[in-house]
């Protein structure tokens, strides 16, 4: 209790003192309450350090004897407990991820919060027990591996497998115990070598399959074990080959020759020197050839010559090691093929005599596919191709009755050249069309006829008088805007120089501070390096002084020795950094002023350069002159059409009509006051040769749209003839001509005709090959 009468204050003041003390108590209570609430918010958000700090601050301010003080103390204990449990939780996560060092850091942090908490004590005990188990396991594994390696090939395979399993378990903690990786490598590689030795020893007694399983296990432990891959492949091949030979023998006994040959062939692929597979294949081939020879003789007697031919070809493809049987096969094979070649050669000559060259082409190619090599086949095939080529060739015929005689020959040649060049730019070649002139035109099956009904080129010339306006310039006194632009440029330059002068000292000051800061950083790096070096020397073989088990704290030997220098340079670094922070706003503002001054000066300089120094006025004068007018009148009438000589039909027709008038001028040179106003100009109208080339191109472009596309489907005329043919040979002839026109058929029609040709003859048009199983023989 404070007696107010004893206080050294005036009476009026003493009367007001209880009120002031009560107000102070209320204010103090309000501050503690706000601190508690701040701690509660931090605790709710999981910010345990901030919550603990707030509760400790509230307890210190309120006192431990007050209600608020005891409340703050209780909440502080709760915050520490929750912080410790959170750290244990994080440590458990690291523990499960096999990171003991990270788990240890979290557990130590938990101990700093609540040393006696059961969860914290249990976590630290678990960590210590695991470390002890790992270190003891490593020592024991080292002892076991040394003993197994000393035993060499005679080591116990079961013991080696157990050691490798233990090494795999310990390897999970290699992040904190990297030496477990070396133990794991020793164990797995030693086990792999031991398994390879066991596989080699087991192959003669346990069989290839069991030995291959051991080799596979060795490669799973060490993919690079010496000789592992080669041994495994050899054992697998031996097992597979034996199985295939057994399958082949069973198929051979059952008369399934196809399956037997396939099984023996696959066995020899696995092991080319397998004796049983070689014997089985030889026996199967002999049986195959004998069976097919007997079947071919029976087919020949039944006059099924195509079946006999196919059976002999199948037998020849397989062959046999029996010399007598092979000789009989060769004789029968040659005799049958010679008879077939002769039959198709005879058929081809008859077809050519009937001018059915398309059908003859298929017969000649079938004879060649059967093995015919005589010159007659080559000549007959060449003759058929040449005749088919002529059937889709068109001759150029140009008629120019309306053209004057002096230019008729030139015009005809020019038209033929223009047509020839235009054909190269079209799809006619892909459509199977060939256009010729001269001698080749006699054997063409169609005509490309060009008729020129009119060709008139009239040139006229006359003179006309014209007048030209000539522009002259008169200069007057100086332009006032020019002087203003010069003044504006000078003012902008002055402002730019002023801004530059203001920036220069600030930039120099900043550069000096940066240099000093770099020197201080270098000194700090040297001091920290010395601290680390002295700590390493001082604590060699001794426990580290810091709570986290390191020497990087203020309590270490080196830190204490160099603390003064370290504090000095840290203070200097902070001081220079503060200088730079204080200087930055002024420096940025000065740089901005320089940039703005430069922008304004550039604009003023450009304006001063573009403003004329003097004013100008324009004066116009008339200048009379004479021009020569050249006039060209064109009148051309041309038609073009494709005709088929065999049917007499015109396949396509197009016309071109051109009436045109062109005018151009020839002008003299125009000068004024010794200066060239306009140069002399000659007429640009084309000469006759250039004009003719242009007109030919335009005419062909105009008619090509009507004539070229219909011709691309000219193969339809051969299709129509095939449909109206009465005999199969005639129909085949026209089918072949239709197919020979390339893109002259639509895809659907082409596919249909190719299928019909294949079904009738066995000839595949796309592959240019003969399917002998479908030939009409």
XYZ file of C-alpha atoms in Angstrom:
777
model
C 0.000 0.000 0.000
C 1.372 3.425 -1.005
C 0.425 6.287 1.230
C -0.216 9.356 -0.813
C 0.488 11.676 2.125
C 4.078 10.456 2.257
C 4.789 11.164 -1.415
C 6.869 14.287 -2.247
C 4.182 15.878 -4.429
C 1.981 18.959 -3.884
C -1.437 18.247 -2.426
C -3.284 18.803 -5.723
C -0.953 16.411 -7.440
C -1.334 13.797 -4.668
C -5.085 13.972 -5.076
C -4.787 13.119 -8.797
C -2.177 10.313 -8.408
C -4.573 7.362 -7.652
C -6.460 8.148 -10.838
C -3.232 8.121 -12.880
C -2.080 4.840 -11.324
C -5.423 3.218 -12.150
C -5.181 4.440 -15.728
C -1.672 3.013 -16.048
C -2.865 -0.346 -14.737
C -5.680 -0.409 -17.296
C -3.260 0.470 -20.119
C -0.819 -2.222 -18.999
C -3.596 -4.795 -18.943
C -4.624 -3.820 -22.452
C -1.016 -4.356 -23.726
C -0.759 -7.860 -22.205
C -4.098 -8.865 -23.677
C -3.092 -7.757 -27.162
C 0.189 -9.699 -26.860
C -1.713 -12.821 -25.795
C -4.039 -12.468 -28.749
C -1.054 -12.058 -31.068
C 0.393 -15.295 -29.665
C -2.944 -17.078 -30.154
C -3.066 -16.003 -33.809
C 0.492 -17.169 -34.414
C -0.238 -20.515 -32.730
C -3.341 -21.036 -34.881
C -1.307 -20.316 -38.029
C 1.394 -22.807 -36.987
C 4.017 -20.072 -36.419
C 5.257 -21.603 -33.173
C 8.356 -19.422 -32.663
C 6.303 -16.227 -32.956
C 3.676 -17.641 -30.594
C 6.297 -18.622 -27.988
C 7.896 -15.172 -28.223
C 4.532 -13.445 -27.761
C 3.565 -15.606 -24.740
C 6.968 -15.086 -23.095
C 6.665 -11.344 -23.645
C 3.159 -11.319 -22.109
C 4.323 -13.347 -19.080
C 7.293 -11.021 -18.518
C 5.130 -7.903 -18.766
C 2.267 -9.213 -16.599
C 4.364 -11.031 -13.981
C 4.017 -14.673 -12.971
C 1.836 -13.854 -9.977
C -0.955 -12.352 -12.035
C -3.756 -14.206 -13.794
C -2.557 -12.980 -17.205
C 1.004 -13.996 -16.399
C 0.012 -17.535 -15.401
C -2.209 -17.764 -18.500
C 0.670 -16.614 -20.730
C 3.027 -19.121 -19.099
C 0.534 -21.982 -19.631
C -0.017 -21.056 -23.274
C 3.737 -20.792 -23.794
C 4.157 -24.373 -22.527
C 1.411 -25.525 -24.906
C 3.063 -23.705 -27.821
C 6.413 -25.372 -27.020
C 4.736 -28.791 -26.817
C 3.018 -28.353 -30.174
C 6.239 -27.009 -31.761
C 8.108 -30.066 -30.453
C 5.476 -32.469 -31.838
C 5.554 -30.712 -35.213
C 9.345 -31.067 -35.333
C 9.023 -34.780 -34.421
C 6.485 -35.198 -37.237
C 8.870 -33.630 -39.737
C 11.684 -35.802 -38.437
C 9.552 -38.939 -38.834
C 8.911 -38.007 -42.483
C 12.656 -37.669 -43.088
C 13.204 -40.926 -41.168
C 10.791 -42.763 -43.481
C 12.645 -41.260 -46.476
C 15.917 -42.809 -45.150
C 17.492 -39.420 -44.368
C 18.884 -39.768 -40.839
C 20.761 -36.432 -40.785
C 17.614 -34.461 -41.642
C 15.603 -36.467 -39.099
C 18.260 -35.788 -36.443
C 18.070 -32.020 -37.084
C 14.289 -32.048 -36.551
C 14.535 -34.223 -33.417
C 17.168 -31.885 -31.893
C 14.927 -28.932 -32.627
C 12.092 -30.758 -30.858
C 14.359 -31.376 -27.838
C 15.102 -27.640 -27.680
C 11.359 -26.974 -27.368
C 10.397 -29.776 -24.917
C 13.321 -31.925 -23.679
C 11.197 -34.133 -21.452
C 8.253 -34.742 -23.802
C 7.706 -38.533 -24.283
C 7.416 -38.227 -28.069
C 10.688 -36.330 -28.264
C 12.501 -38.809 -26.029
C 11.107 -41.763 -28.026
C 12.145 -40.240 -31.353
C 15.699 -39.586 -30.184
C 15.941 -43.093 -28.743
C 14.701 -44.626 -32.026
C 17.263 -42.604 -33.965
C 20.103 -43.687 -31.692
C 19.022 -47.355 -31.870
C 18.920 -47.301 -35.664
C 22.341 -45.704 -35.944
C 23.752 -48.371 -33.639
C 22.055 -51.116 -35.674
C 23.391 -49.751 -38.972
C 26.946 -49.383 -37.716
C 26.958 -52.863 -36.159
C 25.420 -54.298 -39.377
C 28.134 -52.682 -41.482
C 30.894 -54.179 -39.306
C 29.291 -57.623 -39.397
C 28.728 -57.460 -43.173
C 32.369 -56.464 -43.704
C 33.460 -59.527 -41.721
C 31.140 -61.872 -43.652
C 32.156 -60.567 -47.084
C 35.843 -60.849 -46.249
C 35.321 -64.509 -45.310
C 33.268 -65.290 -48.457
C 35.777 -63.580 -50.744
C 38.592 -65.553 -49.147
C 36.763 -68.821 -49.870
C 36.648 -68.034 -53.642
C 34.563 -70.354 -55.837
C 34.000 -72.663 -52.914
C 32.047 -70.080 -50.926
C 28.563 -70.910 -49.711
C 25.962 -69.666 -52.242
C 23.253 -69.381 -49.549
C 25.545 -67.279 -47.362
C 26.350 -65.049 -50.326
C 22.634 -64.527 -51.045
C 22.022 -63.607 -47.379
C 24.942 -61.153 -47.423
C 23.645 -59.498 -50.579
C 20.178 -59.171 -49.021
C 21.666 -57.582 -45.887
C 23.733 -55.204 -48.061
C 20.599 -54.177 -49.954
C 18.861 -53.347 -46.629
C 21.796 -51.269 -45.365
C 22.127 -49.495 -48.714
C 18.805 -47.769 -48.072
C 20.692 -45.488 -45.597
C 23.514 -44.624 -48.044
C 22.691 -40.898 -47.888
C 24.094 -40.772 -44.335
C 26.336 -43.844 -44.568
C 27.878 -43.708 -48.074
C 30.177 -46.638 -47.212
C 27.148 -48.953 -47.497
C 27.271 -48.424 -51.283
C 30.712 -50.020 -51.456
C 29.533 -52.969 -49.335
C 26.513 -53.404 -51.646
C 28.735 -53.452 -54.749
C 31.055 -56.065 -53.184
C 28.145 -58.281 -52.162
C 26.159 -58.208 -55.408
C 29.164 -58.571 -57.684
C 30.618 -61.401 -55.615
C 27.236 -63.178 -55.642
C 26.967 -62.726 -59.431
C 30.412 -64.262 -59.964
C 29.522 -67.166 -57.680
C 26.233 -67.751 -59.563
C 28.028 -67.815 -62.945
C 30.383 -70.472 -61.624
C 27.421 -72.458 -60.293
C 25.654 -72.166 -63.694
C 28.684 -73.567 -65.552
C 28.933 -76.448 -63.110
C 25.189 -77.208 -63.273
C 24.865 -77.269 -67.091
C 26.084 -80.870 -67.651
C 24.071 -82.381 -64.768
C 20.991 -80.223 -64.068
C 20.373 -79.279 -67.706
C 20.499 -76.116 -69.783
C 17.247 -74.670 -68.428
C 18.324 -74.821 -64.765
C 21.784 -73.456 -65.614
C 20.218 -70.607 -67.660
C 18.055 -69.693 -64.646
C 21.213 -69.307 -62.514
C 22.829 -67.154 -65.242
C 19.699 -64.965 -65.356
C 19.866 -64.506 -61.579
C 23.543 -63.522 -61.840
C 22.739 -60.872 -64.463
C 19.966 -59.472 -62.268
C 22.526 -58.880 -59.497
C 25.250 -57.580 -61.851
C 24.428 -56.887 -65.531
C 28.174 -56.544 -66.294
C 29.364 -59.797 -64.707
C 32.121 -61.314 -66.836
C 30.841 -63.906 -69.306
C 27.268 -63.657 -68.000
C 25.472 -62.603 -71.176
C 27.359 -65.058 -73.379
C 26.747 -67.969 -71.007
C 23.044 -67.188 -70.648
C 22.546 -66.942 -74.429
C 24.402 -70.204 -75.012
C 22.332 -72.025 -72.398
C 19.048 -70.615 -73.716
C 19.951 -71.512 -77.314
C 20.861 -75.045 -76.289
C 17.542 -75.490 -74.496
C 15.476 -73.970 -77.315
C 17.244 -75.972 -80.024
C 16.618 -79.262 -78.211
C 12.937 -78.450 -77.848
C 12.626 -77.520 -81.538
C 14.350 -80.719 -82.648
C 11.885 -82.774 -80.600
C 8.986 -80.890 -82.229
C 10.468 -81.488 -85.694
C 10.919 -85.228 -85.093
C 7.318 -85.583 -83.932
C 6.029 -83.670 -86.989
C 8.192 -85.786 -89.326
C 6.836 -89.019 -87.860
C 3.279 -87.674 -88.297
C 3.930 -86.774 -91.941
C 3.621 -82.997 -91.284
C 6.536 -82.018 -93.494
C 5.892 -78.236 -93.465
C 5.953 -78.148 -89.675
C 8.992 -80.432 -89.492
C 11.048 -78.291 -91.896
C 10.101 -75.134 -89.996
C 11.061 -76.634 -86.604
C 14.424 -77.985 -87.823
C 15.201 -74.642 -89.522
C 14.502 -72.697 -86.335
C 16.647 -75.134 -84.319
C 19.565 -74.565 -86.704
C 19.078 -70.811 -86.404
C 19.557 -71.214 -82.642
C 22.488 -73.612 -83.024
C 23.900 -74.027 -86.581
C 25.964 -77.061 -85.522
C 23.172 -79.046 -83.871
C 23.693 -82.577 -85.272
C 20.174 -83.886 -84.611
C 18.670 -80.801 -86.295
C 20.917 -81.257 -89.350
C 19.952 -84.938 -89.676
C 16.246 -84.179 -89.197
C 16.217 -81.385 -91.764
C 17.976 -83.563 -94.365
C 15.419 -86.335 -93.840
C 12.488 -83.887 -93.985
C 13.772 -82.264 -97.223
C 14.124 -85.661 -98.920
C 10.592 -86.616 -97.904
C 9.279 -83.242 -99.099
C 10.882 -83.560 -102.561
C 9.735 -87.191 -103.017
C 6.145 -86.380 -102.067
C 6.001 -83.375 -104.444
C 7.611 -85.325 -107.319
C 5.002 -88.070 -107.020
C 2.181 -85.480 -106.830
C 3.547 -83.653 -109.917
C 3.580 -86.887 -111.952
C -0.006 -87.589 -110.979
C -1.076 -84.032 -111.938
C 0.677 -84.348 -115.317
C -1.181 -87.571 -116.068
C -4.441 -85.833 -115.216
C -3.423 -83.009 -117.660
C -3.282 -80.515 -114.772
C -0.090 -78.985 -116.073
C -0.248 -75.806 -113.982
C -0.617 -77.852 -110.768
C 2.309 -80.047 -111.759
C 4.426 -77.010 -112.508
C 3.698 -75.462 -109.099
C 4.473 -78.706 -107.270
C 7.840 -78.964 -109.031
C 8.684 -75.332 -108.222
C 7.861 -75.928 -104.541
C 10.093 -79.005 -104.489
C 12.932 -77.093 -106.165
C 12.729 -74.305 -103.583
C 13.308 -76.833 -100.753
C 15.817 -79.140 -102.486
C 17.465 -82.245 -101.035
C 20.888 -83.599 -100.056
C 20.131 -86.865 -101.894
C 22.041 -86.481 -105.194
C 19.966 -89.061 -107.081
C 16.680 -87.574 -105.927
C 17.895 -84.031 -106.694
C 18.863 -85.068 -110.249
C 15.404 -86.489 -110.860
C 13.854 -83.278 -109.542
C 16.056 -81.072 -111.746
C 15.163 -83.092 -114.830
C 11.411 -82.986 -114.210
C 11.554 -79.288 -113.256
C 13.443 -78.285 -116.410
C 11.220 -80.379 -118.701
C 7.988 -78.916 -117.279
C 9.219 -75.305 -117.459
C 10.530 -75.707 -121.000
C 7.131 -77.023 -122.115
C 5.336 -74.096 -120.398
C 7.685 -71.490 -121.900
C 7.173 -72.967 -125.374
C 3.400 -72.909 -124.983
C 3.312 -69.225 -123.979
C 5.793 -68.232 -126.737
C 3.539 -69.898 -129.299
C 0.481 -68.136 -127.887
C 2.270 -64.754 -127.959
C 3.196 -65.124 -131.666
C -0.398 -65.964 -132.585
C -1.670 -62.927 -130.669
C 0.837 -60.649 -132.424
C -0.217 -62.018 -135.791
C -3.778 -61.015 -134.911
C -2.476 -57.536 -133.845
C -3.579 -58.160 -130.252
C -0.354 -56.709 -128.846
C -1.767 -56.091 -125.360
C -2.586 -59.773 -124.851
C 0.754 -60.714 -126.489
C 2.562 -58.511 -123.916
C 1.110 -60.600 -121.040
C 2.048 -63.864 -122.822
C 5.645 -62.748 -123.424
C 6.054 -61.667 -119.783
C 4.589 -64.951 -118.525
C 7.099 -66.868 -120.668
C 9.913 -64.779 -119.179
C 8.607 -65.367 -115.616
C 8.666 -69.120 -116.265
C 12.388 -68.890 -117.017
C 12.427 -68.310 -120.753
C 15.621 -66.533 -121.872
C 15.555 -66.798 -125.675
C 16.092 -63.769 -127.896
C 12.651 -64.324 -129.394
C 11.035 -63.493 -126.056
C 13.017 -60.256 -125.755
C 12.235 -59.175 -129.310
C 8.564 -60.084 -129.006
C 8.254 -58.158 -125.722
C 9.974 -55.107 -127.248
C 7.710 -55.234 -130.338
C 4.567 -55.379 -128.164
C 5.674 -52.445 -126.010
C 6.534 -50.359 -129.079
C 3.167 -51.047 -130.715
C 1.272 -50.216 -127.514
C 3.258 -46.988 -127.288
C 2.137 -46.056 -130.811
C -1.491 -46.722 -129.889
C -1.438 -43.809 -127.439
C 0.721 -41.419 -129.523
C -0.678 -38.305 -131.238
C 0.789 -36.520 -134.251
C 0.810 -32.708 -134.459
C -0.938 -31.311 -137.561
C -0.913 -27.524 -138.013
C -3.063 -25.963 -140.790
C -2.622 -22.254 -141.577
C -4.606 -21.448 -144.776
C -5.517 -17.909 -143.598
C -1.903 -16.947 -142.864
C 0.062 -15.012 -145.527
C 2.562 -17.165 -147.372
C 5.693 -15.208 -146.307
C 5.059 -16.020 -142.614
C 3.211 -19.319 -142.968
C 6.264 -21.570 -142.490
C 7.566 -19.496 -139.590
C 4.148 -19.515 -137.944
C 3.744 -23.297 -138.344
C 7.158 -24.006 -136.787
C 6.499 -21.566 -133.953
C 3.134 -23.177 -133.193
C 4.674 -26.654 -133.116
C 7.447 -25.465 -130.750
C 4.928 -23.729 -128.507
C 2.803 -26.889 -128.325
C 5.848 -29.035 -127.540
C 6.939 -26.716 -124.702
C 3.365 -26.529 -123.356
C 3.079 -30.332 -123.236
C 5.976 -30.502 -120.785
C 3.956 -28.414 -118.293
C 0.857 -30.629 -118.333
C -0.130 -34.008 -116.930
C -0.261 -35.554 -120.404
C 2.924 -37.535 -119.875
C 1.522 -39.041 -116.679
C -1.723 -39.715 -118.527
C 0.135 -41.891 -121.028
C -0.011 -39.420 -123.950
C 2.937 -38.775 -126.250
C 2.765 -36.108 -128.972
C 5.136 -36.356 -131.954
C 5.730 -34.621 -135.296
C 7.559 -35.411 -138.523
C 8.270 -39.052 -139.372
C 6.974 -40.419 -136.081
C 3.573 -38.911 -136.867
C 2.906 -41.637 -139.490
C 2.533 -44.386 -136.848
C 0.530 -42.259 -134.386
C -2.910 -43.460 -133.404
C -4.346 -39.952 -133.083
C -3.930 -36.376 -134.281
C -3.507 -33.065 -132.489
C -4.841 -30.638 -135.136
C -4.389 -26.874 -134.927
C -6.298 -24.676 -137.402
C -5.476 -20.956 -137.806
C -8.478 -19.330 -139.494
C -7.261 -15.716 -139.090
C -3.950 -14.099 -138.234
C -3.770 -10.346 -138.757
C -1.262 -7.944 -137.178
C -1.693 -4.305 -138.377
C 0.682 -1.495 -137.286
C -0.244 2.265 -137.647
C 1.678 5.473 -136.838
C 0.642 9.168 -136.430
C 1.871 12.419 -134.803
C 0.247 14.456 -132.050
C 1.136 17.804 -130.404
C 1.157 18.085 -126.606
C 2.105 20.594 -123.912
C 3.971 19.976 -120.645
C 3.858 21.988 -117.423
C 7.380 22.814 -116.194
C 7.839 23.649 -112.491
C 10.322 26.350 -111.420
C 11.262 27.447 -107.853
C 12.083 30.965 -106.476
C 13.722 31.329 -103.030
C 12.714 34.080 -100.566
C 14.088 35.375 -97.192
C 14.868 33.146 -94.212
C 12.133 31.027 -92.670
C 11.245 32.244 -89.089
C 10.382 28.700 -88.058
C 13.945 27.663 -88.835
C 15.413 30.113 -86.278
C 12.888 28.940 -83.648
C 13.874 25.321 -84.269
C 17.557 26.216 -83.872
C 16.840 27.975 -80.552
C 14.797 25.020 -79.314
C 17.662 22.671 -80.154
C 20.178 24.851 -78.252
C 17.913 24.975 -75.163
C 17.475 21.180 -75.211
C 21.250 20.718 -75.431
C 21.802 23.032 -72.430
C 19.244 21.059 -70.348
C 20.887 17.774 -71.332
C 24.346 19.005 -70.308
C 22.994 20.234 -66.946
C 21.358 16.840 -66.218
C 24.603 15.071 -67.151
C 26.631 17.294 -64.792
C 24.217 16.471 -61.944
C 24.469 12.727 -62.582
C 28.270 12.560 -62.780
C 29.188 13.124 -59.046
C 26.386 10.814 -57.869
C 27.561 8.055 -60.210
C 31.169 8.532 -59.026
C 30.081 8.290 -55.395
C 28.125 5.084 -56.084
C 31.077 3.547 -57.958
C 33.419 4.326 -55.031
C 30.993 2.720 -52.544
C 30.707 -0.389 -54.709
C 34.518 -0.683 -54.801
C 34.788 -0.343 -51.008
C 31.996 -2.891 -50.486
C 33.754 -5.416 -52.740
C 36.970 -5.000 -50.700
C 35.068 -5.525 -47.418
C 33.407 -8.680 -48.806
C 36.822 -9.998 -49.775
C 38.131 -9.383 -46.223
C 35.095 -11.136 -44.726
C 35.662 -14.167 -46.953
C 39.314 -14.341 -45.839
C 38.375 -14.136 -42.137
C 35.699 -16.848 -42.444
C 38.181 -19.096 -44.263
C 40.705 -18.605 -41.419
C 38.026 -19.395 -38.825
C 37.142 -22.648 -40.633
C 40.800 -23.615 -40.969
C 41.614 -22.975 -37.297
C 38.475 -24.819 -36.152
C 39.363 -27.814 -38.313
C 42.847 -27.893 -36.770
C 41.728 -27.230 -33.188
C 38.827 -29.730 -33.068
C 40.529 -32.565 -34.871
C 39.593 -35.632 -32.824
C 37.550 -33.520 -30.412
C 33.767 -33.011 -30.127
C 32.320 -29.969 -31.908
C 31.149 -27.155 -29.607
C 27.975 -26.137 -31.460
C 24.470 -27.530 -30.606
C 23.993 -28.870 -34.127
C 27.221 -30.877 -33.984
C 29.261 -28.478 -36.177
C 31.882 -25.750 -35.564
C 29.926 -22.949 -37.268
C 28.831 -20.961 -34.195
C 30.133 -18.107 -32.056
C 31.323 -20.526 -29.302
C 33.936 -22.157 -31.567
C 37.656 -21.584 -31.048
C 38.226 -19.788 -34.365
C 35.148 -17.568 -34.015
C 36.310 -16.310 -30.633
C 39.789 -15.482 -31.953
C 38.572 -13.504 -34.973
C 35.333 -12.094 -33.538
C 36.552 -8.469 -33.333
C 37.791 -8.362 -36.929
C 34.632 -10.149 -38.093
C 32.391 -7.660 -36.265
C 34.388 -4.739 -37.662
C 34.061 -5.794 -41.300
C 30.424 -6.832 -40.894
C 29.742 -3.333 -39.548
C 31.632 -1.771 -42.455
C 29.622 -3.843 -44.933
C 26.360 -2.777 -43.317
C 27.503 0.880 -43.296
C 28.448 0.918 -46.997
C 25.215 -0.906 -47.942
C 23.246 1.764 -46.068
C 25.124 4.456 -48.006
C 24.182 2.808 -51.311
C 20.518 2.469 -50.264
C 20.383 6.144 -49.290
C 22.083 7.162 -52.547
C 19.846 5.037 -54.825
C 16.775 7.386 -55.059
C 18.877 10.418 -56.009
C 20.891 8.353 -58.518
C 17.768 6.956 -60.181
C 16.213 10.413 -60.420
C 19.382 11.835 -61.993
C 19.496 9.030 -64.573
C 15.839 9.607 -65.443
C 16.532 13.339 -65.976
C 19.410 12.497 -68.340
C 17.205 10.106 -70.348
C 14.410 12.664 -70.628
C 16.915 15.382 -71.654
C 18.354 13.119 -74.343
C 14.862 12.358 -75.695
C 13.993 16.067 -75.885
C 17.298 16.936 -77.532
C 16.853 14.220 -80.189
C 13.371 15.544 -81.045
C 14.598 19.166 -81.213
C 17.614 18.200 -83.335
C 15.403 16.306 -85.818
C 12.994 19.262 -86.062
C 15.872 21.715 -86.639
C 17.290 19.497 -89.385
C 13.945 19.115 -91.192
C 12.880 22.800 -91.038
C 13.976 24.671 -94.270
C 16.107 27.764 -93.795
C 14.343 29.688 -96.570
C 10.816 29.832 -97.996
C 10.163 28.733 -101.594
C 7.499 29.527 -104.189
C 6.542 27.419 -107.273
C 6.044 28.859 -110.807
C 4.523 26.811 -113.712
C 5.375 27.304 -117.416
C 4.005 25.631 -120.579
C 6.338 23.782 -122.986
C 4.955 22.532 -126.364
C 6.339 19.313 -127.937
C 5.348 16.653 -130.485
C 4.876 12.867 -129.880
C 4.657 9.921 -132.289
C 1.740 7.547 -131.623
C 2.280 3.844 -132.474
C -0.822 1.653 -132.743
C -0.969 -2.154 -133.043
C -4.177 -3.994 -133.985
C -4.393 -7.760 -133.401
C -7.005 -10.132 -134.843
C -6.408 -13.910 -134.272
C -8.805 -16.862 -134.641
C -7.412 -20.327 -133.738
C -8.885 -23.769 -132.907
C -7.309 -26.971 -131.541
C -8.662 -30.513 -131.296
C -7.638 -34.086 -130.434
C -8.752 -36.822 -132.873
C -8.658 -40.627 -132.658
C -7.753 -42.128 -136.037
C -9.078 -45.619 -135.236
C -12.578 -44.520 -134.266
C -12.567 -41.274 -136.225
C -13.884 -39.443 -133.135
C -12.771 -35.993 -131.987
C -11.992 -36.438 -128.283
C -11.802 -32.748 -127.354
C -12.054 -29.325 -129.022
C -11.256 -25.743 -128.051
C -11.255 -22.312 -129.747
C -9.398 -19.049 -129.207
C -10.485 -15.616 -130.442
C -8.426 -12.451 -129.791
C -9.142 -8.860 -130.856
C -6.865 -6.294 -129.294
C -5.598 -2.723 -129.886
C -2.367 -1.521 -128.249
C -1.096 2.077 -128.246
C 2.300 3.436 -127.185
C 4.212 6.724 -127.637
C 7.595 7.919 -128.768
C 8.634 11.251 -127.100
C 11.639 13.600 -127.463
C 13.942 14.772 -124.663
C 12.616 17.771 -122.629
C 15.033 20.223 -120.895
C 14.490 23.484 -118.983
C 17.182 25.915 -117.702
C 19.895 23.391 -118.551
C 18.252 20.615 -116.541
C 16.747 17.390 -117.917
C 13.012 17.376 -117.149
C 12.113 14.176 -119.071
C 14.334 11.759 -121.017
C 13.557 10.677 -124.559
C 11.357 7.564 -124.831
C 10.936 4.961 -127.553
C 7.822 2.892 -128.213
C 7.671 -0.327 -126.160
C 5.347 -2.244 -128.466
C 6.715 -5.765 -129.175
C 8.175 -6.741 -132.515
C 6.532 -9.433 -134.654
C 8.570 -12.368 -133.285
C 7.929 -11.428 -129.645
C 4.262 -10.782 -130.349
C 3.800 -14.148 -132.069
C 5.376 -16.005 -129.135
C 3.094 -14.142 -126.737
C -0.006 -14.866 -128.804
C 0.855 -18.580 -129.171
C 1.170 -18.835 -125.384
C -2.110 -17.030 -124.775
C -3.907 -19.120 -127.369
C -2.680 -22.396 -125.928
C -3.467 -21.260 -122.352
C -7.016 -20.432 -123.468
C -7.711 -23.748 -125.228
C -5.724 -25.992 -122.881
C -8.435 -25.677 -120.224
C -10.883 -27.294 -122.689
C -8.571 -29.715 -124.505
C -6.047 -30.992 -121.948
C -8.332 -32.275 -119.101
C -10.611 -34.415 -121.304
C -7.545 -36.019 -122.840
C -6.311 -37.068 -119.380
C -9.195 -39.591 -119.390
C -8.553 -40.816 -122.936
C -7.980 -44.341 -121.539
C -11.755 -44.700 -121.458
C -11.762 -45.219 -125.241
C -9.774 -48.434 -124.724
C -12.138 -49.475 -121.931
C -15.125 -49.049 -124.223
C -13.455 -51.154 -126.903
C -12.740 -53.881 -124.312
C -16.383 -53.907 -123.263
C -17.521 -54.380 -126.868
C -14.915 -57.098 -127.654
C -16.348 -60.529 -128.461
C -13.329 -62.722 -127.628
C -11.315 -62.930 -124.365
C -7.995 -62.291 -126.173
C -9.355 -59.142 -127.799
C -10.761 -57.963 -124.467
C -7.397 -58.563 -122.773
C -5.637 -56.578 -125.523
C -7.789 -53.487 -124.916
C -7.497 -53.882 -121.124
C -3.706 -53.734 -121.412
C -3.893 -50.626 -123.634
C -6.202 -48.956 -121.100
C -3.803 -49.730 -118.225
C -0.831 -48.434 -120.234
C -2.119 -44.854 -120.272
C -0.873 -44.091 -116.745
C -3.173 -41.534 -115.108
C -5.510 -41.675 -118.076
C -7.966 -43.755 -116.003
C -9.771 -42.957 -112.788
C -8.736 -45.025 -109.754
C -11.919 -47.085 -109.583
C -11.790 -48.150 -113.260
C -8.068 -48.874 -113.046
C -8.477 -51.103 -109.958
C -11.319 -52.985 -111.631
C -9.361 -53.646 -114.849
C -6.208 -54.650 -112.944
C -8.266 -57.224 -111.008
C -9.812 -58.548 -114.242
C -6.365 -58.918 -115.851
C -5.058 -60.704 -112.735
C -7.975 -63.136 -112.604
C -7.661 -63.923 -116.318
C -3.865 -64.256 -116.570
C -2.274 -64.128 -113.101
C -0.404 -60.941 -114.140
C -0.044 -58.255 -111.413
C 0.104 -54.916 -113.261
C 1.330 -52.880 -110.265
C 4.267 -55.167 -109.401
C 4.964 -56.208 -113.035
C 5.001 -59.820 -111.804
C 3.262 -63.065 -112.747
C 1.483 -65.261 -110.185
C 2.218 -68.710 -111.637
C -0.560 -70.249 -109.565
C -3.104 -68.272 -111.675
C -1.671 -68.604 -115.215
C -4.006 -70.130 -117.863
C -1.912 -73.298 -118.449
